[in-house]
Amino acid sequence: TQLAASGESDSIKVFVRVRPLTQGSGLTTDGDHNLCLTVTSPNTIRLLAKPEPRTFTYDHVADMDTSQDSVFSSVAKNIVESCMNGYNGTIFAYGQTGSGKTFTMLGPSELDNFTDELRGVIPRSFEYLFFLINREVEKPSQSKSFLCKCSFIEIYNEQIYDLLDTASASLFLRENIKKGVFVEGAVEKFVNSAAEAYQVLSMGWRNRRVASTSMNRESSRSHAVFTMTLESKESINDIVNIRTSQLNLVDLAGSERQKDTHTEGSRLKEASSINRSLMCLGQVIMALVDVSNGKNRHICYRDSKLTFLLRDSLGGNAKTYIIANVHPGSKCFGETLSTLQFAQRAKLIKNKAIINEDTQGNVK
Amino acid sequence: MAAAHSHEWRAVCEKFTNAQTLTDVESRNDPENDPFRSKYKARELLREIYCSLKSFEAGEGEEESGGQPTERPLDGQREDGLARLSGDSPAGLRAAKLGAVEYYLGVNHVDTEELSAGQEHLTNCMKLLDRCGVSSQNVSLFIHVRNQLGILWAGREEMETAQGYLETAESIYKDYMKEDGSPPTDMTEYFTTEENLLTHQERTKRFELAYTHTMYYLAQVYKNLEQTERAATYCQSTLQRQLQLNQFSPMEWALNAATLSQYYITKGRYMEGRHCLSAATVVSGLAGEVPSEAAARESETESERREQLRQKRAEIARCWIKYCRNLLQDARKLLEDNIGELDTDRQEELKRERRRDEEEEEKGRKGAVLFGSEDTFDSIASVEEKVLCLYPLDFTEARAVFLVGQNYVTQAKEYYLMDGYVTDHIEILQDHSALFRALAFFEEDLERRCKMHKRRVDMLEPICNDLNSQYYLLIRRQLMFELAETYSEMMDLKLSVANRQAETESLDNHTIKKFNHLCSASVKYFQMFLDSLCSPDGKFPEHLEEDVLRPALVARFRVARLQNRLISSIPSVQLENLNKSLENYKYVVEYCESHAAAAPVVETELELSKEMVGLLPLKINRIKAKMAANN
């Protein structure tokens, strides 16, 4: 049961991080020192499953001692650089509640402590991005200017909420021939430095908390998407060259909640709670309609909001990293297994360019 | 039963009602940190009910427990020699009541994630029932408990076990309907005082709904067992039952039926596909009129309803488009010869075949009736009549299918506007283009055929150029490839027309100009496609990813051929074109030499490229020699 590590060219990469056991995380498994996994190499992890252990292979596996800086270097550095070159980039954080997602992405606490050695991937990405921008701008021959804006939204129950404007009602996704997919009416804040970007982020993060208690939304069941749009303008001999790219930082709903949604393979969808409505029947039929025989078909059920919004980040010309956080305690075995399986499936997600090629009649 | 009128019995009924309310209503408001509070309360009540029932039993004695021996065993269990109770006897009824409590306790435990305990209660329910024969008193419970066990075992990924329970439920239902069929007692009625018993109509409704759920679960089980054909059949029965029993919401039903049609068309079963779509169209009509724009502005509910209805009807239209598109394309595949032209012999043969089959077809159709309730049957049939479900065999028939498809294209585009729904809008245009392309195959007049392809260019070209290449890279690639091929097709048609008219090898200047224009346009789009694979600094990748491997190599190959075909009387231009052509042929050959996986993907193209890499230098040298001689 070992899957081969994929080559350099893959657009989706997976980074697995194992959190240490010691610090109190509120997880009931604290104090349980039985481990259910071992990191066997920088890209393999062995899960002590029964009857025999299973080995999983990813682009990178970080053990308990890995520093925040090294996580940033392997995951985000390259993506931030690509963003400067006009590529879109996305970093997803995935894992069970308590497995270290927030620590990896933000740092030990949500303070605006910008110099903390333990600060996470997000503040480090902001710093690096503005470092690159400043370096570019300060070049003597440079005619480049940059514009940076941020938005922060939350997807809960297939509804979109603006975390920068908690007063707004739920928003809609739209598409524009020039702008691609966007959230209509989402607040965009201009930022000029890493500190400002971080301020926007922490404001949204606080709002997420507030909303989750006052409006009865659970943050562990919602996805939060922080988007930084970078626009660069370069004028060479009167020709203005504008390039935009997006950096998406996504905090996915806790993986232990996934069993509520349709990710869990073979569970039957029950009708008793839905009673008259058998909406899910469509999902069953959908699974029967395959495209392998070259026929063209339409499926009436739309993508989830999250996949639609990030469609371009799941293949094509974007760079994507998934950080899968796991807790090593043996009590978390089930959740860890499902996280590892999700991470492996994620590598298979790809938007394929199906070309309706017709060679018949042309090679004569 | 003596206890039925007593004070104690009323208390039991009350407890039961409370337990139901706790389970169905109050549990929804349980706090996050105590999610099963109401269910635990309900469980306690059920346990008390169970004890009360037991004590009634003790009080009344066991005088009736002998009962009458009855029917055959269920679930393949062998007869254990014990006499079985009639379901209607007092003892049978008592068993059913106890069974029902076990059933509710089972469901309660499953809901609170205590699966093994849940299984035990459900199994106890089965044991109690197995002492009895199936009767109108207990048949509903027989089915419900198996539905639940099916869900339970499917959750443990033991699909075959789940399948066993559900298939037994199915046969119990069928046998009951055949042998008795009277509206059976609902389990809730076991714990209802006499004045609150259900009407026959309500009993039937609940019973039929339980069986609809059996069908629905079986559809899922078969899907998980990868028995797709069976799964589809059960999806269809579920839909048909919903329709017949009037247990559905129209738009939802219509979308499910439209989705099912896509299953049938991918299997090439157009009669069933058409039937599903016609039913979807008719049933979606039952959802009522789309509120006007003015009404939508007035109220939020109307606005939401308008949005929902318009979107879902557009979805159904899009399923129809796919139907027309696939039907035309399949007909084309049947009729084309090895160079992609209409094979008239084959056409004649298929027409004869169809005449022969027509009578049998009529019989077959009557046997395959799928959907309809008393009210909808005729409407569905009349929608069906509007489009062929047999392969169109000539231009007239193809055109009729095309027009239906085109009509749905217009409908779908009314909702899926470019501004707001770029991806959907373009997919509809791509279908429209595909409809034209398939229709063009049937057109005998080459000039008119060429015009059809021009229509494809006109609808796709402006969009391809306007689309943001970063956000719509994949769609743009598809469009570029299609445009390249369309231009190339037009070029071939122009050449055939010119050759037919001139009857000579020499082409007039106007035609040459036209030809070269189409040829260059095709090259341009293939080249654009290839450029889209480059990195931001403009480098073509050394290693092509699997999903673009074939398209990229084919594009190179096609560019090579097109450049070779450009007509020019100026030797230096000729030379330039041929050199470009050679370069592209060489690329294909060299790429396949250095990447072992590539050769099998482009077998034919590779063979021809190798040949051309051998031949072209000779031609190039001849021109070079001629140029040198002329200087």
mmCIF file of N, CA and C in Angstrom, chain B residues 458-540:
data_model
loop_
_atom_site.group_PDB
_atom_site.id
_atom_site.type_symbol
_atom_site.label_atom_id
_atom_site.label_comp_id
_atom_site.label_asym_id
_atom_site.label_seq_id
_atom_site.Cartn_x
_atom_site.Cartn_y
_atom_site.Cartn_z
ATOM 1 N N ASP B 458 -17.208 32.105 -35.617
ATOM 2 C CA ASP B 458 -17.765 33.395 -35.184
ATOM 3 C C ASP B 458 -18.184 33.373 -33.719
ATOM 4 N N MET B 459 -18.652 32.232 -33.241
ATOM 5 C CA MET B 459 -19.098 32.235 -31.841
ATOM 6 C C MET B 459 -17.950 32.017 -30.861
ATOM 7 N N LEU B 460 -16.885 31.348 -31.318
ATOM 8 C CA LEU B 460 -15.812 31.026 -30.360
ATOM 9 C C LEU B 460 -14.636 32.003 -30.401
ATOM 10 N N GLU B 461 -14.360 32.536 -31.583
ATOM 11 C CA GLU B 461 -13.137 33.337 -31.734
ATOM 12 C C GLU B 461 -13.090 34.571 -30.828
ATOM 13 N N PRO B 462 -14.148 35.395 -30.801
ATOM 14 C CA PRO B 462 -14.050 36.607 -29.963
ATOM 15 C C PRO B 462 -13.836 36.259 -28.488
ATOM 16 N N ILE B 463 -14.487 35.196 -28.047
ATOM 17 C CA ILE B 463 -14.350 34.825 -26.635
ATOM 18 C C ILE B 463 -12.959 34.337 -26.319
ATOM 19 N N CYS B 464 -12.432 33.535 -27.220
ATOM 20 C CA CYS B 464 -11.089 33.001 -27.014
ATOM 21 C C CYS B 464 -10.101 34.156 -26.856
ATOM 22 N N ASN B 465 -10.299 35.215 -27.620
ATOM 23 C CA ASN B 465 -9.364 36.335 -27.548
ATOM 24 C C ASN B 465 -9.583 37.229 -26.342
ATOM 25 N N ASP B 466 -10.814 37.257 -25.839
ATOM 26 C CA ASP B 466 -11.123 38.131 -24.700
ATOM 27 C C ASP B 466 -10.822 37.515 -23.343
ATOM 28 N N LEU B 467 -10.856 36.196 -23.287
ATOM 29 C CA LEU B 467 -10.738 35.523 -21.993
ATOM 30 C C LEU B 467 -9.414 35.800 -21.321
ATOM 31 N N ASN B 468 -9.461 36.035 -20.029
ATOM 32 C CA ASN B 468 -8.242 36.182 -19.242
ATOM 33 C C ASN B 468 -7.499 34.844 -19.256
ATOM 34 N N SER B 469 -6.276 34.874 -19.776
ATOM 35 C CA SER B 469 -5.580 33.604 -19.992
ATOM 36 C C SER B 469 -5.121 32.976 -18.684
ATOM 37 N N GLN B 470 -5.046 33.795 -17.656
ATOM 38 C CA GLN B 470 -4.584 33.248 -16.383
ATOM 39 C C GLN B 470 -5.688 32.469 -15.668
ATOM 40 N N TYR B 471 -6.883 33.054 -15.666
ATOM 41 C CA TYR B 471 -7.965 32.397 -14.936
ATOM 42 C C TYR B 471 -8.682 31.342 -15.760
ATOM 43 N N TYR B 472 -8.610 31.472 -17.073
ATOM 44 C CA TYR B 472 -9.351 30.527 -17.916
ATOM 45 C C TYR B 472 -8.420 29.756 -18.843
ATOM 46 N N LEU B 473 -7.243 29.464 -18.336
ATOM 47 C CA LEU B 473 -6.238 28.797 -19.157
ATOM 48 C C LEU B 473 -6.784 27.542 -19.832
ATOM 49 N N LEU B 474 -7.440 26.704 -19.053
ATOM 50 C CA LEU B 474 -7.847 25.408 -19.598
ATOM 51 C C LEU B 474 -8.929 25.560 -20.660
ATOM 52 N N ILE B 475 -9.891 26.430 -20.367
ATOM 53 C CA ILE B 475 -10.951 26.657 -21.349
ATOM 54 C C ILE B 475 -10.360 27.270 -22.616
ATOM 55 N N ARG B 476 -9.461 28.201 -22.432
ATOM 56 C CA ARG B 476 -8.854 28.837 -23.604
ATOM 57 C C ARG B 476 -8.118 27.805 -24.451
ATOM 58 N N ARG B 477 -7.443 26.905 -23.800
ATOM 59 C CA ARG B 477 -6.742 25.870 -24.572
ATOM 60 C C ARG B 477 -7.719 25.070 -25.416
ATOM 61 N N GLN B 478 -8.840 24.726 -24.802
ATOM 62 C CA GLN B 478 -9.846 23.975 -25.574
ATOM 63 C C GLN B 478 -10.330 24.789 -26.765
ATOM 64 N N LEU B 479 -10.574 26.078 -26.516
ATOM 65 C CA LEU B 479 -11.083 26.932 -27.590
ATOM 66 C C LEU B 479 -10.038 27.074 -28.705
ATOM 67 N N MET B 480 -8.792 27.265 -28.325
ATOM 68 C CA MET B 480 -7.744 27.426 -29.332
ATOM 69 C C MET B 480 -7.647 26.188 -30.200
ATOM 70 N N PHE B 481 -7.694 25.040 -29.560
ATOM 71 C CA PHE B 481 -7.597 23.799 -30.309
ATOM 72 C C PHE B 481 -8.779 23.641 -31.257
ATOM 73 N N GLU B 482 -9.955 23.966 -30.744
ATOM 74 C CA GLU B 482 -11.143 23.818 -31.589
ATOM 75 C C GLU B 482 -11.110 24.783 -32.765
ATOM 76 N N LEU B 483 -10.693 26.016 -32.511
ATOM 77 C CA LEU B 483 -10.608 26.998 -33.596
ATOM 78 C C LEU B 483 -9.586 26.559 -34.645
ATOM 79 N N ALA B 484 -8.450 26.062 -34.183
ATOM 80 C CA ALA B 484 -7.427 25.597 -35.109
ATOM 81 C C ALA B 484 -8.003 24.515 -36.020
ATOM 82 N N GLU B 485 -8.739 23.601 -35.419
ATOM 83 C CA GLU B 485 -9.296 22.504 -36.206
ATOM 84 C C GLU B 485 -10.403 22.968 -37.135
ATOM 85 N N THR B 486 -11.193 23.932 -36.654
ATOM 86 C CA THR B 486 -12.278 24.416 -37.499
ATOM 87 C C THR B 486 -11.715 25.110 -38.744
ATOM 88 N N TYR B 487 -10.715 25.951 -38.534
ATOM 89 C CA TYR B 487 -10.086 26.610 -39.683
ATOM 90 C C TYR B 487 -9.508 25.591 -40.656
ATOM 91 N N SER B 488 -8.907 24.586 -40.093
ATOM 92 C CA SER B 488 -8.306 23.566 -40.936
ATOM 93 C C SER B 488 -9.381 22.833 -41.748
ATOM 94 N N GLU B 489 -10.505 22.574 -41.110
ATOM 95 C CA GLU B 489 -11.619 21.909 -41.779
ATOM 96 C C GLU B 489 -12.163 22.788 -42.918
ATOM 97 N N MET B 490 -12.287 24.087 -42.618
ATOM 98 C CA MET B 490 -12.767 25.029 -43.641
ATOM 99 C C MET B 490 -11.806 25.072 -44.826
ATOM 100 N N MET B 491 -10.540 25.017 -44.515
ATOM 101 C CA MET B 491 -9.525 25.043 -45.557
ATOM 102 C C MET B 491 -9.692 23.843 -46.491
ATOM 103 N N ASP B 492 -9.860 22.673 -45.903
ATOM 104 C CA ASP B 492 -10.063 21.471 -46.723
ATOM 105 C C ASP B 492 -11.300 21.599 -47.598
ATOM 106 N N LEU B 493 -12.360 22.160 -47.023
ATOM 107 C CA LEU B 493 -13.603 22.309 -47.783
ATOM 108 C C LEU B 493 -13.412 23.273 -48.955
ATOM 109 N N LYS B 494 -12.756 24.396 -48.701
ATOM 110 C CA LYS B 494 -12.503 25.373 -49.767
ATOM 111 C C LYS B 494 -11.746 24.719 -50.917
ATOM 112 N N LEU B 495 -10.762 23.941 -50.540
ATOM 113 C CA LEU B 495 -9.936 23.294 -51.555
ATOM 114 C C LEU B 495 -10.760 22.302 -52.375
ATOM 115 N N SER B 496 -11.609 21.525 -51.691
ATOM 116 C CA SER B 496 -12.455 20.569 -52.423
ATOM 117 C C SER B 496 -13.385 21.290 -53.379
ATOM 118 N N VAL B 497 -13.988 22.390 -52.905
ATOM 119 C CA VAL B 497 -14.901 23.157 -53.758
ATOM 120 C C VAL B 497 -14.163 23.685 -54.984
ATOM 121 N N ALA B 498 -12.993 24.269 -54.749
ATOM 122 C CA ALA B 498 -12.222 24.834 -55.846
ATOM 123 C C ALA B 498 -11.821 23.755 -56.839
ATOM 124 N N ASN B 499 -11.385 22.633 -56.319
ATOM 125 C CA ASN B 499 -10.972 21.547 -57.198
ATOM 126 C C ASN B 499 -12.133 21.014 -58.023
ATOM 127 N N ARG B 500 -13.298 20.946 -57.438
ATOM 128 C CA ARG B 500 -14.470 20.463 -58.169
ATOM 129 C C ARG B 500 -14.838 21.413 -59.284
ATOM 130 N N GLN B 501 -14.743 22.696 -58.961
ATOM 131 C CA GLN B 501 -15.139 23.680 -59.973
ATOM 132 C C GLN B 501 -14.110 23.772 -61.088
ATOM 133 N N ALA B 502 -12.839 23.850 -60.720
ATOM 134 C CA ALA B 502 -11.817 24.098 -61.724
ATOM 135 C C ALA B 502 -11.495 22.854 -62.529
ATOM 136 N N GLU B 503 -11.639 21.695 -61.902
ATOM 137 C CA GLU B 503 -11.321 20.445 -62.580
ATOM 138 C C GLU B 503 -9.860 20.402 -63.035
ATOM 139 N N THR B 504 -9.110 21.388 -62.646
ATOM 140 C CA THR B 504 -7.701 21.396 -63.037
ATOM 141 C C THR B 504 -6.860 21.575 -61.792
ATOM 142 N N GLU B 505 -5.578 21.493 -61.947
ATOM 143 C CA GLU B 505 -4.689 21.634 -60.805
ATOM 144 C C GLU B 505 -4.504 23.100 -60.409
ATOM 145 N N SER B 506 -4.665 23.996 -61.382
ATOM 146 C CA SER B 506 -4.353 25.399 -61.096
ATOM 147 C C SER B 506 -5.507 26.087 -60.382
ATOM 148 N N LEU B 507 -5.185 26.800 -59.334
ATOM 149 C CA LEU B 507 -6.201 27.518 -58.559
ATOM 150 C C LEU B 507 -6.066 29.007 -58.851
ATOM 151 N N ASP B 508 -7.199 29.707 -58.829
ATOM 152 C CA ASP B 508 -7.088 31.144 -59.078
ATOM 153 C C ASP B 508 -6.568 31.860 -57.839
ATOM 154 N N ASN B 509 -6.119 33.066 -58.037
ATOM 155 C CA ASN B 509 -5.474 33.832 -56.979
ATOM 156 C C ASN B 509 -6.362 34.036 -55.767
ATOM 157 N N HIS B 510 -7.622 34.319 -56.040
ATOM 158 C CA HIS B 510 -8.563 34.563 -54.955
ATOM 159 C C HIS B 510 -8.650 33.332 -54.052
ATOM 160 N N THR B 511 -8.783 32.172 -54.691
ATOM 161 C CA THR B 511 -8.886 30.932 -53.921
ATOM 162 C C THR B 511 -7.612 30.671 -53.133
ATOM 163 N N ILE B 512 -6.476 30.914 -53.775
ATOM 164 C CA ILE B 512 -5.200 30.700 -53.077
ATOM 165 C C ILE B 512 -5.116 31.584 -51.843
ATOM 166 N N LYS B 513 -5.532 32.827 -52.032
ATOM 167 C CA LYS B 513 -5.483 33.772 -50.920
ATOM 168 C C LYS B 513 -6.351 33.284 -49.747
ATOM 169 N N LYS B 514 -7.566 32.882 -50.123
ATOM 170 C CA LYS B 514 -8.513 32.364 -49.138
ATOM 171 C C LYS B 514 -7.934 31.142 -48.424
ATOM 172 N N PHE B 515 -7.404 30.245 -49.246
ATOM 173 C CA PHE B 515 -6.839 29.008 -48.718
ATOM 174 C C PHE B 515 -5.705 29.301 -47.730
ATOM 175 N N ASN B 516 -4.790 30.176 -48.164
ATOM 176 C CA ASN B 516 -3.656 30.507 -47.296
ATOM 177 C C ASN B 516 -4.111 31.193 -46.011
ATOM 178 N N HIS B 517 -5.159 32.002 -46.136
ATOM 179 C CA HIS B 517 -5.675 32.672 -44.949
ATOM 180 C C HIS B 517 -6.176 31.658 -43.919
ATOM 181 N N LEU B 518 -6.962 30.695 -44.394
ATOM 182 C CA LEU B 518 -7.505 29.680 -43.492
ATOM 183 C C LEU B 518 -6.384 28.825 -42.901
ATOM 184 N N CYS B 519 -5.425 28.514 -43.747
ATOM 185 C CA CYS B 519 -4.289 27.704 -43.309
ATOM 186 C C CYS B 519 -3.510 28.439 -42.213
ATOM 187 N N SER B 520 -3.233 29.706 -42.429
ATOM 188 C CA SER B 520 -2.475 30.479 -41.434
ATOM 189 C C SER B 520 -3.262 30.637 -40.137
ATOM 190 N N ALA B 521 -4.583 30.832 -40.289
ATOM 191 C CA ALA B 521 -5.403 30.978 -39.083
ATOM 192 C C ALA B 521 -5.324 29.706 -38.247
ATOM 193 N N SER B 522 -5.367 28.576 -38.921
ATOM 194 C CA SER B 522 -5.275 27.317 -38.199
ATOM 195 C C SER B 522 -3.923 27.207 -37.496
ATOM 196 N N VAL B 523 -2.853 27.536 -38.229
ATOM 197 C CA VAL B 523 -1.511 27.512 -37.622
ATOM 198 C C VAL B 523 -1.470 28.429 -36.407
ATOM 199 N N LYS B 524 -2.069 29.609 -36.587
ATOM 200 C CA LYS B 524 -2.025 30.598 -35.512
ATOM 201 C C LYS B 524 -2.602 30.027 -34.210
ATOM 202 N N TYR B 525 -3.758 29.352 -34.311
ATOM 203 C CA TYR B 525 -4.376 28.847 -33.087
ATOM 204 C C TYR B 525 -3.652 27.638 -32.498
ATOM 205 N N PHE B 526 -3.118 26.788 -33.373
ATOM 206 C CA PHE B 526 -2.301 25.695 -32.834
ATOM 207 C C PHE B 526 -1.092 26.273 -32.108
ATOM 208 N N GLN B 527 -0.497 27.299 -32.704
ATOM 209 C CA GLN B 527 0.674 27.925 -32.109
ATOM 210 C C GLN B 527 0.322 28.586 -30.768
ATOM 211 N N MET B 528 -0.865 29.241 -30.747
ATOM 212 C CA MET B 528 -1.306 29.857 -29.493
ATOM 213 C C MET B 528 -1.449 28.800 -28.398
ATOM 214 N N PHE B 529 -1.987 27.655 -28.818
ATOM 215 C CA PHE B 529 -2.131 26.565 -27.860
ATOM 216 C C PHE B 529 -0.762 26.158 -27.323
ATOM 217 N N LEU B 530 0.194 26.008 -28.229
ATOM 218 C CA LEU B 530 1.538 25.600 -27.801
ATOM 219 C C LEU B 530 2.177 26.665 -26.911
ATOM 220 N N ASP B 531 1.950 27.926 -27.256
ATOM 221 C CA ASP B 531 2.511 29.005 -26.433
ATOM 222 C C ASP B 531 1.925 29.006 -25.021
ATOM 223 N N SER B 532 0.664 28.548 -24.920
ATOM 224 C CA SER B 532 0.024 28.558 -23.598
ATOM 225 C C SER B 532 0.693 27.560 -22.657
ATOM 226 N N LEU B 533 1.508 26.658 -23.218
ATOM 227 C CA LEU B 533 2.190 25.682 -22.366
ATOM 228 C C LEU B 533 3.502 26.226 -21.821
ATOM 229 N N CYS B 534 3.924 27.381 -22.362
ATOM 230 C CA CYS B 534 5.220 27.940 -21.978
ATOM 231 C C CYS B 534 5.188 28.508 -20.565
ATOM 232 N N SER B 535 6.355 28.576 -19.953
ATOM 233 C CA SER B 535 6.495 29.201 -18.635
ATOM 234 C C SER B 535 6.377 30.721 -18.806
ATOM 235 N N PRO B 536 6.218 31.474 -17.690
ATOM 236 C CA PRO B 536 6.037 32.931 -17.833
ATOM 237 C C PRO B 536 7.185 33.608 -18.597
ATOM 238 N N ASP B 537 8.378 33.033 -18.526
ATOM 239 C CA ASP B 537 9.460 33.658 -19.296
ATOM 240 C C ASP B 537 9.548 33.127 -20.723
ATOM 241 N N GLY B 538 8.527 32.421 -21.160
ATOM 242 C CA GLY B 538 8.417 32.072 -22.575
ATOM 243 C C GLY B 538 9.130 30.801 -23.008
ATOM 244 N N LYS B 539 9.497 29.978 -22.040
ATOM 245 C CA LYS B 539 10.195 28.743 -22.428
ATOM 246 C C LYS B 539 9.220 27.594 -22.606
ATOM 247 N N PHE B 540 9.386 26.833 -23.709
ATOM 248 C CA PHE B 540 8.545 25.661 -23.923
ATOM 249 C C PHE B 540 9.053 24.538 -23.010
#
